[in-house]
Structure formats: structure tokens, C-alpha cells
Short mmCIF file of C-alpha atoms in Angstrom, two decimals:
data_model
loop_
_atom_site.label_atom_id
_atom_site.label_comp_id
_atom_site.label_asym_id
_atom_site.label_seq_id
_atom_site.Cartn_x
_atom_site.Cartn_y
_atom_site.Cartn_z
CA MET M 1 -97.10 -72.56 -107.98
CA GLU M 2 -93.52 -73.04 -109.18
CA ARG M 3 -92.16 -71.60 -105.94
CA ARG M 4 -94.25 -73.92 -103.79
CA VAL M 5 -93.20 -76.94 -105.82
CA ALA M 6 -89.55 -75.85 -105.75
CA GLU M 7 -89.61 -75.33 -101.98
CA ARG M 8 -91.16 -78.75 -101.43
CA LEU M 9 -88.56 -80.37 -103.67
CA ARG M 10 -85.68 -78.60 -101.96
CA GLY M 11 -87.04 -79.71 -98.61
CA ALA M 12 -87.20 -83.33 -99.76
CA LEU M 13 -84.02 -83.52 -101.83
CA GLY M 14 -81.67 -81.05 -100.18
CA PRO M 15 -80.96 -83.27 -97.14
CA LEU M 16 -79.96 -86.02 -99.60
CA GLY M 17 -77.36 -83.90 -101.38
CA LEU M 18 -79.62 -83.43 -104.42
CA GLU M 19 -80.40 -80.08 -106.07
CA PRO M 20 -83.57 -79.35 -108.11
CA HIS M 21 -83.46 -76.57 -110.72
CA ALA M 22 -86.63 -75.42 -112.46
CA PHE M 23 -87.10 -74.90 -116.19
CA LYS M 24 -89.83 -74.81 -118.80
CA VAL M 25 -89.98 -77.65 -121.30
CA GLY M 26 -90.04 -75.05 -124.09
CA TRP M 27 -86.61 -73.71 -123.11
CA TYR M 28 -85.16 -77.17 -123.57
CA ASN M 29 -87.06 -78.10 -126.73
CA ALA M 30 -86.02 -74.82 -128.38
CA VAL M 31 -82.35 -75.80 -128.36
CA VAL M 32 -82.37 -79.54 -129.07
CA GLN M 33 -83.12 -81.51 -132.21
CA PRO M 34 -86.71 -82.78 -132.61
CA ALA M 35 -85.61 -86.35 -131.82
CA PHE M 36 -84.82 -85.21 -128.28
CA HIS M 37 -87.92 -83.05 -127.66
CA LEU M 38 -89.76 -83.68 -124.42
CA PRO M 39 -93.39 -84.55 -125.33
CA TYR M 40 -95.08 -81.87 -123.23
CA PRO M 41 -96.49 -78.38 -123.86
CA GLU M 42 -93.79 -75.71 -123.86
CA ASP M 43 -94.93 -74.06 -120.60
CA THR M 44 -94.82 -77.34 -118.63
CA LEU M 45 -92.88 -77.08 -115.37
CA ALA M 46 -89.85 -79.35 -115.07
CA PHE M 47 -86.84 -79.73 -112.80
CA VAL M 48 -83.39 -81.06 -113.56
CA ILE M 49 -81.90 -82.89 -110.57
CA LEU M 50 -78.20 -82.66 -109.74
CA SER M 51 -76.29 -84.78 -107.26
CA THR M 52 -73.73 -82.81 -105.26
CA PRO M 53 -70.61 -84.17 -103.55
CA SER M 54 -72.53 -84.75 -100.30
CA MET M 55 -74.96 -87.18 -101.98
CA PHE M 56 -72.53 -90.05 -101.44
CA ASP M 57 -72.70 -89.80 -97.64
CA LYS M 58 -76.21 -88.37 -97.28
CA ALA M 59 -78.09 -90.61 -99.71
CA LEU M 60 -76.06 -93.47 -101.19
CA LYS M 61 -74.45 -94.96 -98.09
CA PRO M 62 -77.65 -94.84 -95.97
CA PHE M 63 -79.60 -96.32 -98.89
CA VAL M 64 -77.12 -99.18 -99.28
CA LYS M 65 -77.22 -99.90 -95.54
CA LYS M 66 -81.02 -99.94 -95.46
CA GLU M 67 -81.77 -101.62 -98.79
CA GLN M 68 -78.74 -103.90 -99.10
CA SER M 69 -80.68 -107.04 -99.94
CA LYS M 70 -82.64 -105.26 -102.69
CA ILE M 71 -79.71 -103.83 -104.65
CA ILE M 72 -79.45 -105.78 -107.88
CA ARG M 73 -78.07 -103.16 -110.29
CA ASP M 74 -75.93 -100.03 -110.16
CA PRO M 75 -76.25 -98.80 -106.56
CA VAL M 76 -76.17 -95.09 -107.45
CA ASP M 77 -78.82 -95.49 -110.16
CA GLN M 78 -81.00 -97.52 -107.83
CA CYS M 79 -80.54 -95.01 -105.00
CA ILE M 80 -81.52 -92.06 -107.21
CA SER M 81 -84.47 -93.99 -108.63
CA TYR M 82 -85.67 -94.79 -105.11
CA HIS M 83 -85.49 -91.22 -103.85
CA LEU M 84 -86.94 -89.51 -106.94
CA SER M 85 -89.79 -92.01 -107.02
CA ARG M 86 -90.51 -91.25 -103.37
CA VAL M 87 -90.64 -87.53 -104.18
CA LYS M 88 -93.77 -88.21 -106.20
CA GLU M 89 -95.50 -89.05 -102.90
CA LYS M 90 -94.99 -85.40 -101.86
CA PHE M 91 -97.38 -84.37 -104.63
CA PRO M 92 -100.45 -86.62 -104.26
CA ASP M 93 -102.65 -84.22 -106.23
CA GLN M 94 -100.21 -83.79 -109.11
CA ARG M 95 -99.01 -86.00 -111.91
CA VAL M 96 -95.23 -86.26 -111.69
CA ASP M 97 -93.20 -87.92 -114.44
CA VAL M 98 -89.61 -88.98 -113.83
CA MET M 99 -86.82 -89.46 -116.35
CA PHE M 100 -83.44 -90.81 -115.34
CA ASP M 101 -80.10 -90.01 -116.94
CA TYR M 102 -79.41 -93.69 -117.64
CA GLU M 103 -82.63 -94.32 -119.57
CA ILE M 104 -82.46 -94.74 -123.33
CA LEU M 105 -84.96 -94.79 -126.19
CA PRO M 106 -85.47 -97.79 -128.52
CA SER M 107 -83.19 -95.91 -130.93
CA ARG M 108 -80.43 -96.22 -128.28
CA LYS M 109 -80.40 -92.46 -127.85
CA PRO M 110 -80.78 -90.99 -124.34
CA LYS M 111 -84.28 -89.97 -123.26
CA PHE M 112 -83.03 -86.44 -122.68
CA LEU M 113 -79.82 -84.46 -123.08
CA ALA M 114 -78.79 -84.00 -119.49
CA GLN M 115 -76.19 -81.27 -119.93
CA THR M 116 -78.49 -79.19 -122.11
CA ALA M 117 -81.23 -79.46 -119.48
CA ALA M 118 -78.81 -78.29 -116.78
CA HIS M 119 -77.75 -75.33 -118.93
CA VAL M 120 -81.26 -74.08 -119.79
CA ALA M 121 -82.26 -74.39 -116.12
CA GLY M 122 -79.32 -72.20 -115.13
CA ALA M 123 -77.90 -75.00 -112.98
CA ALA M 124 -74.53 -75.36 -114.69
CA TYR M 125 -72.88 -73.88 -117.78
CA TYR M 126 -72.56 -76.31 -120.70
CA TYR M 127 -69.24 -75.51 -122.35
CA GLN M 128 -69.01 -76.69 -125.94
CA ARG M 129 -66.75 -76.32 -128.90
CA LYS M 130 -68.82 -73.40 -130.15
CA ASP M 131 -67.82 -71.46 -127.02
CA VAL M 132 -64.22 -71.31 -128.26
CA LYS M 133 -63.59 -68.62 -130.87
CA HIS M 134 -60.29 -69.97 -132.19
CA ASP M 135 -60.86 -73.71 -132.49
CA PRO M 136 -57.54 -75.62 -132.22
CA TRP M 137 -58.88 -79.14 -132.78
CA GLY M 138 -59.40 -79.41 -136.53
CA LYS M 139 -61.39 -82.53 -137.41
CA LYS M 140 -61.26 -84.05 -133.93
CA LYS M 141 -64.53 -84.85 -132.18
CA ILE M 142 -64.85 -82.63 -129.11
CA TYR M 143 -67.48 -83.29 -126.46
CA GLY M 144 -68.87 -80.56 -124.21
CA VAL M 145 -69.03 -80.58 -120.44
CA CYS M 146 -71.03 -78.80 -117.73
CA ILE M 147 -69.30 -76.86 -114.97
CA HIS M 148 -71.11 -75.85 -111.80
CA PRO M 149 -70.19 -72.49 -110.23
CA LYS M 150 -69.80 -74.08 -106.78
CA TYR M 151 -68.78 -77.67 -107.51
CA GLY M 152 -66.88 -77.29 -110.78
CA GLY M 153 -67.04 -80.77 -112.30
CA TRP M 154 -67.67 -82.51 -108.98
CA PHE M 155 -71.37 -83.19 -109.54
CA ALA M 156 -73.66 -85.24 -111.77
CA ILE M 157 -76.98 -84.75 -113.56
CA ARG M 158 -79.29 -87.53 -112.43
CA GLY M 159 -82.72 -86.96 -113.89
CA LEU M 160 -85.77 -84.85 -114.61
CA LEU M 161 -89.00 -84.35 -112.73
CA LEU M 162 -91.85 -83.13 -114.93
CA PHE M 163 -95.20 -81.74 -113.79
CA PRO M 164 -97.56 -82.04 -116.80
CA ASP M 165 -100.49 -80.45 -114.94
CA ILE M 166 -98.55 -77.31 -114.04
CA GLN M 167 -98.07 -74.63 -116.69
CA VAL M 168 -95.74 -71.72 -115.83
CA LEU M 169 -96.25 -69.06 -118.46
CA PHE M 170 -94.27 -66.35 -116.65
CA LEU M 171 -91.32 -68.33 -115.30
CA GLU M 172 -88.16 -66.32 -116.01
CA GLN M 173 -85.19 -68.19 -117.39
CA PRO M 174 -82.01 -67.83 -115.30
CA ALA M 175 -78.69 -67.66 -117.14
CA PRO M 176 -76.13 -70.24 -116.03
CA VAL M 177 -73.03 -68.78 -114.38
CA ASP M 178 -70.23 -68.46 -116.92
CA CYS M 179 -67.48 -69.45 -114.51
CA VAL M 180 -64.95 -70.49 -117.18
CA SER M 181 -65.03 -67.18 -119.00
CA THR M 182 -61.68 -66.92 -120.80
CA GLU M 183 -60.78 -68.49 -124.12
CA GLU M 184 -57.64 -70.02 -122.63
CA LYS M 185 -59.48 -71.71 -119.75
CA ARG M 186 -62.26 -73.00 -122.02
CA ILE M 187 -59.70 -74.64 -124.29
CA GLU M 188 -57.97 -76.11 -121.26
CA LEU M 189 -61.29 -77.43 -119.93
CA LEU M 190 -62.30 -79.13 -123.18
CA GLU M 191 -58.79 -80.51 -123.69
CA GLN M 192 -58.75 -82.04 -120.23
CA PHE M 193 -62.28 -83.41 -120.48
CA ASN M 194 -61.82 -84.97 -123.92
CA PHE M 195 -58.27 -86.26 -123.72
CA HIS M 196 -57.46 -86.64 -120.01
CA TRP M 197 -60.85 -87.21 -118.39
CA GLN M 198 -59.59 -90.17 -116.35
CA ASP M 199 -57.42 -87.98 -114.12
CA GLY M 200 -60.35 -85.70 -113.31
CA ARG M 201 -58.37 -82.46 -113.62
CA TYR M 202 -61.16 -80.87 -115.64
CA ARG M 203 -63.34 -80.98 -112.51
CA ASP M 204 -61.05 -78.42 -110.85
CA ILE M 205 -60.96 -75.97 -113.76
CA ILE M 206 -62.31 -73.40 -111.29
CA GLU M 207 -61.77 -73.02 -107.56
CA VAL M 208 -64.46 -75.25 -106.08
CA LYS M 209 -66.15 -74.99 -102.71
CA GLU M 210 -66.79 -78.72 -102.38
CA ARG M 211 -65.51 -81.82 -104.16
CA TYR M 212 -65.86 -85.58 -103.89
CA SER M 213 -64.32 -87.19 -100.81
CA GLU M 214 -61.39 -89.57 -101.29
CA GLU M 215 -63.72 -92.49 -100.61
CA GLN M 216 -66.12 -91.27 -103.29
CA ARG M 217 -63.32 -90.73 -105.82
CA VAL M 218 -62.08 -94.27 -105.28
CA TYR M 219 -65.62 -95.59 -105.70
CA PHE M 220 -66.26 -93.88 -109.04
CA ALA M 221 -62.74 -94.72 -110.30
CA THR M 222 -63.37 -98.42 -109.60
CA PRO M 223 -64.79 -100.61 -112.40
CA PRO M 224 -68.56 -101.08 -111.89
CA ALA M 225 -68.23 -104.81 -111.26
CA GLU M 226 -66.01 -104.14 -108.25
CA ARG M 227 -67.97 -101.27 -106.67
CA PHE M 228 -70.26 -103.62 -104.74
CA ARG M 229 -67.31 -104.71 -102.62
CA LEU M 230 -66.47 -101.11 -101.71
CA LEU M 231 -69.98 -100.61 -100.36
CA GLY M 232 -69.89 -103.84 -98.40
CA LEU M 233 -72.43 -105.54 -100.65
CA THR M 234 -72.52 -109.30 -100.90
CA GLN M 235 -71.14 -111.43 -103.68
CA GLU M 236 -74.68 -112.73 -104.20
CA ALA M 237 -75.90 -109.22 -105.09
CA GLN M 238 -72.91 -108.83 -107.33
CA ARG M 239 -73.71 -112.05 -109.20
CA ILE M 240 -77.31 -110.91 -109.71
CA GLU M 241 -76.10 -107.57 -111.06
CA PHE M 242 -73.81 -109.02 -113.67
CA GLN M 243 -75.65 -112.13 -114.86
#
């Protein structure tokens, strides 16, 4: 069953520059605090959805062109929401729950820990402070970051698709590719991500096969209030967004 679902998802999402990676809810719940547990049985089938560099041209720009008059909030969030919601139509006989990376709980905490989900699904390796043996940061707060074996840091984790009616007792857990394997490079990665994230150098910590286009880099480097203009959206949509 997992293979059939995965193939259908890849067929629907792949042409949009989106990647689905399967995992069991229990893999995720086993490594996060109870406050972040997903409220499903441990063998429930789930997928973490990544956006790759090609998503900008394959999904976002066509979406903006087609749905221009309906865009009233962040265009990327609305684009991802549109396409993941449409995926549910591919499974008329299944319940499909969707969680988005931008959703938060009443406690102001995220609905799920995106980088942890990507790691347990084998989609990208979540490098954290604990992965460095000789910690050089003392009392400084150090945040972790996921690196994809193909895209480096040039990708994003956009959401989860959960299939509550599908239990996958024998799904084997894939290990994420440890592509930043030396102590020196891990320190460099976490240094760049925590203290120089604006320049994006951490994204190229490995040799990548695909990265964001110049147009896409400019878009994401632009303050959100000004991104509408880059996509050719109207001032009216912009006013609605930021009322």
C-alpha cells in the first residue's frame, strides 16, 4: 500500500518540484517531546513534503499567473496549500490530513518539527549541536539545520501528508545521507547557519546538483511585503495581504 501511495504522490507532486518522503508516525514521535507528538497510531503512514529548487518555476509562477486575483497572503504558502489540498483528490477512498510548515498551535509552537520529520523520513540529514564532538560554542544558542544530499540547503520543508486509515507495520526506516560527515565541516555548517545565514553560504556546504535560480534568490531575499511586486501581483492584493 505504501508503494502505491508513494507512486501516486510522486506522480502528482514531482512535476511541481515537490518531493514526498514516507515515514511512520512512530519514528517521529519517538524522537520529539510529547508536546510535539502527532496524534495518530505509531504505524500510521505519513509523508514529509520538500520543495526543490525547481518548485519556483514549475509550481509557484504558474500558480501566481493562474490564481493572481485570489492571492491574499504569502504566495508560496498559498501555492503549497493549493497543491497539497488538491492531492487529497487523488485519494477519494482515503482520509488524508495535511499539516503545513507555517501552522502553529494555540501555544504558539509549530504543529510539527519540520526538520525532525525530514530526518526520520531519510529525506535530509538534520545536523545539530549534538553531532559535533568538540563543541566550540560554550553557552551560545545553536540551531540545527537540514542538508539534502542533492540540494544542500537549497530546499524547504513544506508540510506533512498523513493517511490515518493506512497502517504500515513493516515499513523500513531509511537513514538520511550523512553528507556533511567531518567534524570540521559540521562546525562550519552550524557556524554559517547560525551567524551568517543571510549570505546563504551554509546552503553550499556540499557540492550541490541544483540550487535556486538568481530570480528565486532575489525573491526570497526580498522582504515579504515587497515580494508581490516581483511576481507581478497588484497593489490591491498587497494591501489585502498586509492589512
